[in-house]
Coordinates of C-alpha atoms in Angstrom, one line a residue:
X1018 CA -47.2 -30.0 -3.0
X1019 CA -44.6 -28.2 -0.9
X1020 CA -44.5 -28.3 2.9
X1021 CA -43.6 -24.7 2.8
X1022 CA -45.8 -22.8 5.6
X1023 CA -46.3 -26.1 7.7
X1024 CA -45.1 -25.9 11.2
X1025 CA -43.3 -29.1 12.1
X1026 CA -44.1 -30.9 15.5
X1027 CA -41.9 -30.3 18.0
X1028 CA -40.6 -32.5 20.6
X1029 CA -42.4 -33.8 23.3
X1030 CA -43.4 -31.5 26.3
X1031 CA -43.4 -32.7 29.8
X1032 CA -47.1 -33.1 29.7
X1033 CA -49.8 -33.0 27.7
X1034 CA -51.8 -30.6 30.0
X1035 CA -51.3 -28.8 33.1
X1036 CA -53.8 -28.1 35.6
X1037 CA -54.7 -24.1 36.8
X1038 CA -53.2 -23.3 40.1
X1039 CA -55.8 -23.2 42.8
X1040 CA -55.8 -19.2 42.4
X1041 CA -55.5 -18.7 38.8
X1042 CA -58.9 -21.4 38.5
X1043 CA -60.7 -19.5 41.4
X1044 CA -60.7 -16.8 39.0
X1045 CA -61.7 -18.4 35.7
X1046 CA -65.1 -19.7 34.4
X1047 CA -66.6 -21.4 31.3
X1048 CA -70.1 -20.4 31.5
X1049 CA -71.4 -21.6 34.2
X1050 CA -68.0 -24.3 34.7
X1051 CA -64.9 -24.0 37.1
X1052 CA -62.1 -24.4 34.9
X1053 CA -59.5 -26.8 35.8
X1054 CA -57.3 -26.9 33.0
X1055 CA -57.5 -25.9 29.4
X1056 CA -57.7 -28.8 26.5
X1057 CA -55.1 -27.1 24.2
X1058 CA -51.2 -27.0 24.1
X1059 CA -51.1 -23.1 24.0
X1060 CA -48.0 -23.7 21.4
X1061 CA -50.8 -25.0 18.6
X1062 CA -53.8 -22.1 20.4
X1063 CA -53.4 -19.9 16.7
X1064 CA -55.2 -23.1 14.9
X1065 CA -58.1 -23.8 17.4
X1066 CA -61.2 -22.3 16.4
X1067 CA -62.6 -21.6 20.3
X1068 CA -61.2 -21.4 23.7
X1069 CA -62.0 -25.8 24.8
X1070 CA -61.5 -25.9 28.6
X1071 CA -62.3 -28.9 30.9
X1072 CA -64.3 -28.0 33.6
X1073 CA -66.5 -28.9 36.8
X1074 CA -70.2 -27.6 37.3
X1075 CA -70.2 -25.8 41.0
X1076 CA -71.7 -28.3 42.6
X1077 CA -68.6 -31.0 41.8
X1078 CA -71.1 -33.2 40.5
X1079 CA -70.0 -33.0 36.6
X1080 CA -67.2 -32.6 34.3
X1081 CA -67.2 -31.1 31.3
X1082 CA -65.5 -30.3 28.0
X1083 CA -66.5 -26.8 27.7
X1084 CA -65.8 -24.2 24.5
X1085 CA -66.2 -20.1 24.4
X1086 CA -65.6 -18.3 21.5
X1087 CA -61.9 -16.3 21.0
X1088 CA -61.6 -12.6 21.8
X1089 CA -63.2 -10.3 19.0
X1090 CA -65.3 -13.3 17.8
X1091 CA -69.1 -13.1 17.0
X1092 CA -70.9 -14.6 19.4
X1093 CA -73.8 -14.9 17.4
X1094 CA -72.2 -17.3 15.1
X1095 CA -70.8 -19.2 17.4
X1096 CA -74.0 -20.1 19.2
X1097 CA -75.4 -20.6 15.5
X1098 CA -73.1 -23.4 15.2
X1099 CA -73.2 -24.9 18.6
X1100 CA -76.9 -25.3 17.9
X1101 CA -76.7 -26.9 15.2
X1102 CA -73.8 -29.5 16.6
X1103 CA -76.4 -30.3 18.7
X1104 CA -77.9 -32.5 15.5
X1105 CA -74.1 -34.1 15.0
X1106 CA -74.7 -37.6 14.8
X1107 CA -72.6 -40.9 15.0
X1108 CA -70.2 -42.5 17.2
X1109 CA -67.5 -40.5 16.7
X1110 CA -68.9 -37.1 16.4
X1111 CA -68.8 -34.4 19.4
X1112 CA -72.5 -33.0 19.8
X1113 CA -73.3 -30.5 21.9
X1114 CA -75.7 -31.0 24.6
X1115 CA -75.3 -28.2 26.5
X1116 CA -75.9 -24.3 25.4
X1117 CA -75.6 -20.9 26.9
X1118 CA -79.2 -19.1 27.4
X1119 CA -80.3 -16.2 26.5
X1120 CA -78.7 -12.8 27.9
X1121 CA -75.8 -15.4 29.1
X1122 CA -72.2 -14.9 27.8
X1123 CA -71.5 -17.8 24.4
X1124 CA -70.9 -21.2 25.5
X1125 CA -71.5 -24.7 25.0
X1126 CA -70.6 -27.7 26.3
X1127 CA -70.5 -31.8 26.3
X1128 CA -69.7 -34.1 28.9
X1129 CA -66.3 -34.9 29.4
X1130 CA -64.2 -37.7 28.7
X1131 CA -60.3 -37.9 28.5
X1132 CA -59.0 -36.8 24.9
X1133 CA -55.9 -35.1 24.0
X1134 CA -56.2 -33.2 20.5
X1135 CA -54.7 -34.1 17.4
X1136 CA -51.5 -31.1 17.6
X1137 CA -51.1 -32.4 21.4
X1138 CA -50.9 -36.0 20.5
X1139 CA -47.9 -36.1 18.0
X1140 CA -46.3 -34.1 20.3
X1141 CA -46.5 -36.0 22.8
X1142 CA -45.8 -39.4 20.8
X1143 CA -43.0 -36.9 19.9
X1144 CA -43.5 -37.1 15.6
X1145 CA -45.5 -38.5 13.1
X1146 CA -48.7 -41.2 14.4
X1147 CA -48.9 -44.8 12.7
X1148 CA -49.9 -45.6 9.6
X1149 CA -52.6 -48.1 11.5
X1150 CA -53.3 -45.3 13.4
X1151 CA -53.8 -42.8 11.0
X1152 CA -56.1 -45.2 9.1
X1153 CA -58.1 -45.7 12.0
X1154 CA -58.8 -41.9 12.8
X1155 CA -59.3 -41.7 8.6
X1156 CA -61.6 -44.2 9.0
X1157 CA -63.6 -42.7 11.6
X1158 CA -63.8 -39.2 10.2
X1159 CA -64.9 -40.5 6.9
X1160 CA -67.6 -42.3 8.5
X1161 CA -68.9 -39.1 10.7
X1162 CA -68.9 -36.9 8.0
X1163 CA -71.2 -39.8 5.7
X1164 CA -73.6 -40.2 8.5
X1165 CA -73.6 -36.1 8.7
X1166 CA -73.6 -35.5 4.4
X1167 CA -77.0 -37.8 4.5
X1168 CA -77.8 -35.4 7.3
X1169 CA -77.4 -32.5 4.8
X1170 CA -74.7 -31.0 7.5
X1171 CA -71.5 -29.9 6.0
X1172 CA -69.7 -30.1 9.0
X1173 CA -67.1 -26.9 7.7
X1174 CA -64.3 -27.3 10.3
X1175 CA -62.8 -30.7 10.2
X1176 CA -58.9 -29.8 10.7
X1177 CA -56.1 -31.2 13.3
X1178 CA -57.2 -29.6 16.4
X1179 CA -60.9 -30.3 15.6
X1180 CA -59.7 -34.3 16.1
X1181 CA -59.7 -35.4 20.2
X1182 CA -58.2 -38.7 20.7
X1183 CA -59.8 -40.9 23.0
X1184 CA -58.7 -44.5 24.0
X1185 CA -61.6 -46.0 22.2
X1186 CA -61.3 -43.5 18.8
X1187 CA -61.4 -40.2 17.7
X1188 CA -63.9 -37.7 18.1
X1189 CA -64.5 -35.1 15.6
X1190 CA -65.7 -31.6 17.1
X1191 CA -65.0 -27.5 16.0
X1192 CA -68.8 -28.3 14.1
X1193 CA -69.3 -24.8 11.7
X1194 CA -66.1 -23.2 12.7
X1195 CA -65.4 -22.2 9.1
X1196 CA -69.0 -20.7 9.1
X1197 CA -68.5 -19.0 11.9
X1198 CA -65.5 -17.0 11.3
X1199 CA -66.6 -15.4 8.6
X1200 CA -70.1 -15.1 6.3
X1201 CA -69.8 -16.5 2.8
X1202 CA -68.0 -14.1 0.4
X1203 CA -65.4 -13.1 2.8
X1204 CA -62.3 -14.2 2.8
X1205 CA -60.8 -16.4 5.4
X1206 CA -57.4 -16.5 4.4
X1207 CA -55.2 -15.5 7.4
X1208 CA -58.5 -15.5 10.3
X1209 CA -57.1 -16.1 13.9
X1210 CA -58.8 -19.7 14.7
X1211 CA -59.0 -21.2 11.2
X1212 CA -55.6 -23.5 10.2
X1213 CA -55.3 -22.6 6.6
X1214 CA -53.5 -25.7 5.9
X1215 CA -57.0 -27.6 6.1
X1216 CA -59.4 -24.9 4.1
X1217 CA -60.4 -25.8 1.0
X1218 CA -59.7 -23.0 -1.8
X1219 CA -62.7 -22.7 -2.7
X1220 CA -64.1 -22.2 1.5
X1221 CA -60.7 -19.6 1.6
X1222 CA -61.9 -17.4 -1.1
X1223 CA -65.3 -17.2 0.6
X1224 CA -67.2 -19.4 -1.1
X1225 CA -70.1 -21.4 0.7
X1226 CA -69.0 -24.6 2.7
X1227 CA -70.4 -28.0 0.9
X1228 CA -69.5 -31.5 1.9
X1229 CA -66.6 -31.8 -0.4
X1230 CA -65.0 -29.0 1.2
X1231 CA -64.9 -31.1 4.0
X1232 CA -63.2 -33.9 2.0
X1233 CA -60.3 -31.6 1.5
X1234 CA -59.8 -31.0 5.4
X1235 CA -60.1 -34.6 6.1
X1236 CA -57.2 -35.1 3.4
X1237 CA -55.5 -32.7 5.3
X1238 CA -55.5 -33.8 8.5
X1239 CA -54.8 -36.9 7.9
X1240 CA -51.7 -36.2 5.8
X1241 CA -50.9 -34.1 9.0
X1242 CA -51.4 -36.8 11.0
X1243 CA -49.1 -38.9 8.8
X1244 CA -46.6 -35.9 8.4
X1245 CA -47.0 -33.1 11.2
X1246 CA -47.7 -31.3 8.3
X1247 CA -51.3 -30.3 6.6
X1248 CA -49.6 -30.1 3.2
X1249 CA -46.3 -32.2 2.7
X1250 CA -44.3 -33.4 -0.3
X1251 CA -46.5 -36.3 -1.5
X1252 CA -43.4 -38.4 -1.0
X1253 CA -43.1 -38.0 2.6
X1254 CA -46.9 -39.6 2.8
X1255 CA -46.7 -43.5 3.5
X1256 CA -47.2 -44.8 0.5
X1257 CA -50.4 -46.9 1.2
X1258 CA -52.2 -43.5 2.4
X1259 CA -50.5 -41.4 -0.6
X1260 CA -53.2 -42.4 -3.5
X1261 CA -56.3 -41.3 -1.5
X1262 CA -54.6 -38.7 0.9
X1263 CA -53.9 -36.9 -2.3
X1264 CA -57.1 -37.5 -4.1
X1265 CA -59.3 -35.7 -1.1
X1266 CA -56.6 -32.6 -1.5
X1267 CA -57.4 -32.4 -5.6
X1268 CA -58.1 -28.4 -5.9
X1269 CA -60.9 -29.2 -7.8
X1270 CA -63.9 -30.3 -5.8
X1271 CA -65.1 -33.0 -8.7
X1272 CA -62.0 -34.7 -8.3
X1273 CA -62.4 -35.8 -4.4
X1274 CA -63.6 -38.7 -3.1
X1275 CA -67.2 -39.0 -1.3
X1276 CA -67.0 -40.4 1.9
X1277 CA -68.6 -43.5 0.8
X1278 CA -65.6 -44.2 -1.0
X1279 CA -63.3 -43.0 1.9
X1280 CA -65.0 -46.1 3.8
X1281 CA -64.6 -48.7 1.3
X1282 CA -60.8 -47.9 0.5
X1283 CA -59.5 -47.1 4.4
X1284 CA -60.8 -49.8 5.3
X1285 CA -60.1 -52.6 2.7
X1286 CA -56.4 -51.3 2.5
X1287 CA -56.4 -52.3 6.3
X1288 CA -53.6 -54.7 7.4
X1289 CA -55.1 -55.5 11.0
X1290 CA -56.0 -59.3 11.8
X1291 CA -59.7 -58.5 12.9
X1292 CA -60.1 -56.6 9.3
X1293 CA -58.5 -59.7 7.5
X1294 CA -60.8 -62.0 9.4
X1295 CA -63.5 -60.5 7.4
X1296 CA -65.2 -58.5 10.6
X1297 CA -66.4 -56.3 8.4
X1298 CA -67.8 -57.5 5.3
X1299 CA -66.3 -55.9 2.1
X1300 CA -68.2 -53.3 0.6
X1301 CA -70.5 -52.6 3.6
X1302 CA -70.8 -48.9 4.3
X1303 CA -72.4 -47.5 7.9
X1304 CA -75.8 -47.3 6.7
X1305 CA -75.4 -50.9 5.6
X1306 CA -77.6 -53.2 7.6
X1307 CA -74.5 -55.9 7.2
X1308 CA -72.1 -53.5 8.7
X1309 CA -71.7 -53.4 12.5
X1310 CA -73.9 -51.4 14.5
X1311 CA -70.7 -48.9 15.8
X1312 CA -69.3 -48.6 11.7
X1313 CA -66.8 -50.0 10.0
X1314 CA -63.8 -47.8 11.9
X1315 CA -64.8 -50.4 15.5
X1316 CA -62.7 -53.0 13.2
X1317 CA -59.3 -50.9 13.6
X1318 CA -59.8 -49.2 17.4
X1319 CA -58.9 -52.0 19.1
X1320 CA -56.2 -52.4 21.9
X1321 CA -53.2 -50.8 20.9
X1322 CA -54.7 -48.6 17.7
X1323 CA -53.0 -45.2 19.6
X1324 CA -49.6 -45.1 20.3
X1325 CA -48.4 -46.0 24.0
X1326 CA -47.1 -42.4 25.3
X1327 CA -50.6 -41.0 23.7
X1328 CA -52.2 -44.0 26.2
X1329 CA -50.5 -42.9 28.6
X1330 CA -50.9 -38.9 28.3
X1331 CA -54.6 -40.0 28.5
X1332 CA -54.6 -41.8 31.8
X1333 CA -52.4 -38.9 33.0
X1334 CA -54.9 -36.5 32.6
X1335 CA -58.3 -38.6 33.5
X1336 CA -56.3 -39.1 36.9
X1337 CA -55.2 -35.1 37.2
X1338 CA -58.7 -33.9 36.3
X1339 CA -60.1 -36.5 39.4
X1340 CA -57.5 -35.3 41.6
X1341 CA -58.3 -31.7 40.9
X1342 CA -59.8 -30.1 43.8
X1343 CA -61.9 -26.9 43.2
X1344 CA -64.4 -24.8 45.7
X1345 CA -67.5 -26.3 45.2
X1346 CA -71.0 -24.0 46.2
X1347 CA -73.0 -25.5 49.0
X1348 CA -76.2 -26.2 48.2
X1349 CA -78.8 -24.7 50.7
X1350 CA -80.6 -28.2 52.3
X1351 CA -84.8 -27.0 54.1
X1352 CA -84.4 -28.2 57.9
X1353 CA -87.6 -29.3 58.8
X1354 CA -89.1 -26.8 61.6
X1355 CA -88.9 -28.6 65.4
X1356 CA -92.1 -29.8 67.1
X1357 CA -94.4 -27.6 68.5
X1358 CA -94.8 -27.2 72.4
X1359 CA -98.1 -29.6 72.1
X1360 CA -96.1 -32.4 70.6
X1361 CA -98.1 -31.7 66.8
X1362 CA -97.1 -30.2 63.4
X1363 CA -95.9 -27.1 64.0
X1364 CA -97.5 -24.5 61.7
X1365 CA -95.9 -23.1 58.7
X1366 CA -94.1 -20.1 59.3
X1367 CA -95.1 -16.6 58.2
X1368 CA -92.5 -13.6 58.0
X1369 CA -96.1 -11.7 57.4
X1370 CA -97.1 -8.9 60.4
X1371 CA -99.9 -10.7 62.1
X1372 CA -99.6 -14.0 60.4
X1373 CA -98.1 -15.5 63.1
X1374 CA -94.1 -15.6 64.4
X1375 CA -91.7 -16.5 61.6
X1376 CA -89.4 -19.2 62.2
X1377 CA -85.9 -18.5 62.7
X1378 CA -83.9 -19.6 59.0
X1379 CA -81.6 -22.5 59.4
X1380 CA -78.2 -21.7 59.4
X1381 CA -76.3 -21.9 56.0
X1382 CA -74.8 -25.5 55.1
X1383 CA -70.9 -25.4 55.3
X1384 CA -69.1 -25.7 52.3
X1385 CA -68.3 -29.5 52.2
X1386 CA -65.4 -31.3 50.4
X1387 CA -66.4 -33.3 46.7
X1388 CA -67.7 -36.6 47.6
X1389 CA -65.4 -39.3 45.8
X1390 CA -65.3 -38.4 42.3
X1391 CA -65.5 -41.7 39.8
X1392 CA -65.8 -45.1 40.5
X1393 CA -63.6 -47.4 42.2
X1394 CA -59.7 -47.3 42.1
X1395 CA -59.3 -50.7 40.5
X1396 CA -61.4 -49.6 37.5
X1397 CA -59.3 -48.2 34.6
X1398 CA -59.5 -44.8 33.1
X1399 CA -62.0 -46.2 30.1
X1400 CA -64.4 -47.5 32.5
X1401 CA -64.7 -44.7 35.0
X1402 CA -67.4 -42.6 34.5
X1403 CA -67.8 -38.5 34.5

């Protein structure tokens, strides 16, 4: 397979995001969200199926991770799919849990936590990730997309920027991107949004999505993860991953792997002393009442399973996002009317002619500052809460 068409990572940037200026984020919401920075590096935005911000409801009280849908777009389909990512299960998927209503402008949303997408990450660890890594991320995707196959959810837009790296595992989101950017029967070779290093040929020539399709993204990705490149010259694969990475990219659907299988060979090939140790027992799979209750991927997303500049990038950006300081809308507090001259209740107020006088409105609360945002400053970045 030739790497021609792949764009390579490039070096390191000075930070994995940047936070709006107080003016530019004035001006800017996600639904009903402030925005305070955007997820993705703008030099991989061609790849990313939606607009993914990270944003604060206008009262300060919550953060989000909040998608709308790119410029010409239909919105219909995307609020198709953010429904039904509602119904993603399993540790490392990305549900939604928040939708727009009706007559509102596409959105959806999930709470935040800090994650840096897949593109952003080997950037910033400035190449290629670990082959433990790798495995670890392979591990979890493979057991996501099992949980979501028994589901019967083809989750149709597994791909590098779809991956968010957190500092206790992956999280696989974009759910129904490949749906929504164009009905079945239509080509989607060449659609703004869809990386066509990760469609299958079969999804590109506008065939239906089905769960093998999503086999051949996962092969992908990972040998992007291992590379910087969705399709590279099987020799530049580490040689442990090459045999499966290979086997998920067959261009023949019968020839990939299930998921099951994904499971069993990730993570038996694993060289980590808690997998040796025989944490997980061989064979298990997630639905396995002998495998632990978080999957078999828990096993490899122990301390130091991400690289340390992506560790670092993280807890850069959980501490910019509680620094950042938006306006926040003052919520309107009822004063309780004063006693009346007798010393009793008063009597309710009436604005009514000849229901009595109408009491005069309190006056408006002042805008007030964000109360402290997270918990304590000794706790770590993992352990504070959003």
């Amino acid at each position: 397979m030739a790497s021609a068409g792949n764009t390579p990572h490039t070096p390191p940037p000075p930070g994995p995001v940047q936070p709006s200026t107080g003016s530019d984020r004035a001006a800017r919401q996600a639904g009903p969200y402030t925005v305070i920075t955007r997820l993705d590096d703008r030099a991989f935005a061609a790849a990313v199926p939606e607009r993914r911000f990270i944003a604060r409801s206008v009262d300060g009280e919550r953060t989000m991770l909040v998608s709308t849908p790119l410029d010409g777009a239909d919105p219909q389909a995307f609020m198709i799919e953010a429904e039904a990512a509602r119904y993603h299960l399993g540790t490392w998927a990305l549900p939604t849990t928040e939708v727009a209503g009706p007559g509102e402008e596409p959105w959806h949303a999930r709470p935040y936590l800090p994650v840096l997408p897949l593109p952003t990450a080997l950037r910033v660890h400035g190449g290629p990730l670990p082959e433990h890594t790798v495995r670890a991320v392979g591990l979890a995707l493979a057991e996501t997309l099992h949980i979501g196959h028994g589901q019967n959810l083809t989750h149709a837009g597994v791909s590098p920027s779809a991956v968010l790296l957190a500092a206790d595992g992956p999280r696989l989101g974009c759910f129904g991107s490949v749906r929504a950017a164009a009905p079945d029967g239509t080509s989607r070779t060449g659609l703004r949004g869809l990386d066509s290093g990760t469609l299958p040929p079969e999804q590109a020539a506008g065939g239906r999505p089905r769960p093998l399709g999503d086999v051949y993204a996962l092969g992908a990705t990972l040998a992007y993860a291992s590379t910087g490149h969705t399709n590279p010259d099987p020799d530049a694969l580490p040689p442990a991953l090459r045999p499966v990475i290979l086997k998920c990219l067959s261009q023949d659907p019968t020839n990939r792997p299930m998921p099951r299988e994904l499971l069993d060979v990730l993570a038996s090939a694993a060289e980590t002393p808690s997998a040796q140790a025989g944490a997980v027992p061989h064979g298990a799979t997630v639905l396995d009442p002998h495998a632990t209750t978080a999957g078999r991927a828990t096993a490899l997303l122990g301390p130091g399973w991400l690289p340390a500049r992506v560790v670092a990038a993280l807890a850069h950006q959980s501490a910019a996002v509680l620094a950042a300081e938006i306006p926040v809308t003052a919520q309107p507090q009822q004063a309780w009317p004063p006693p009346s001259a007798s010393g009793g209740i008063p009597q309710a107020a009436s604005s009514q002619p000849g229901q009595g006088p109408a009491s005069t409105p309190p006056p408006p609360t002042p805008a007030h500052q964000m109360p402290p945002y997270g918990t304590p400053p000794q706790a770590t970045p993992a352990q504070r809460q959003y």
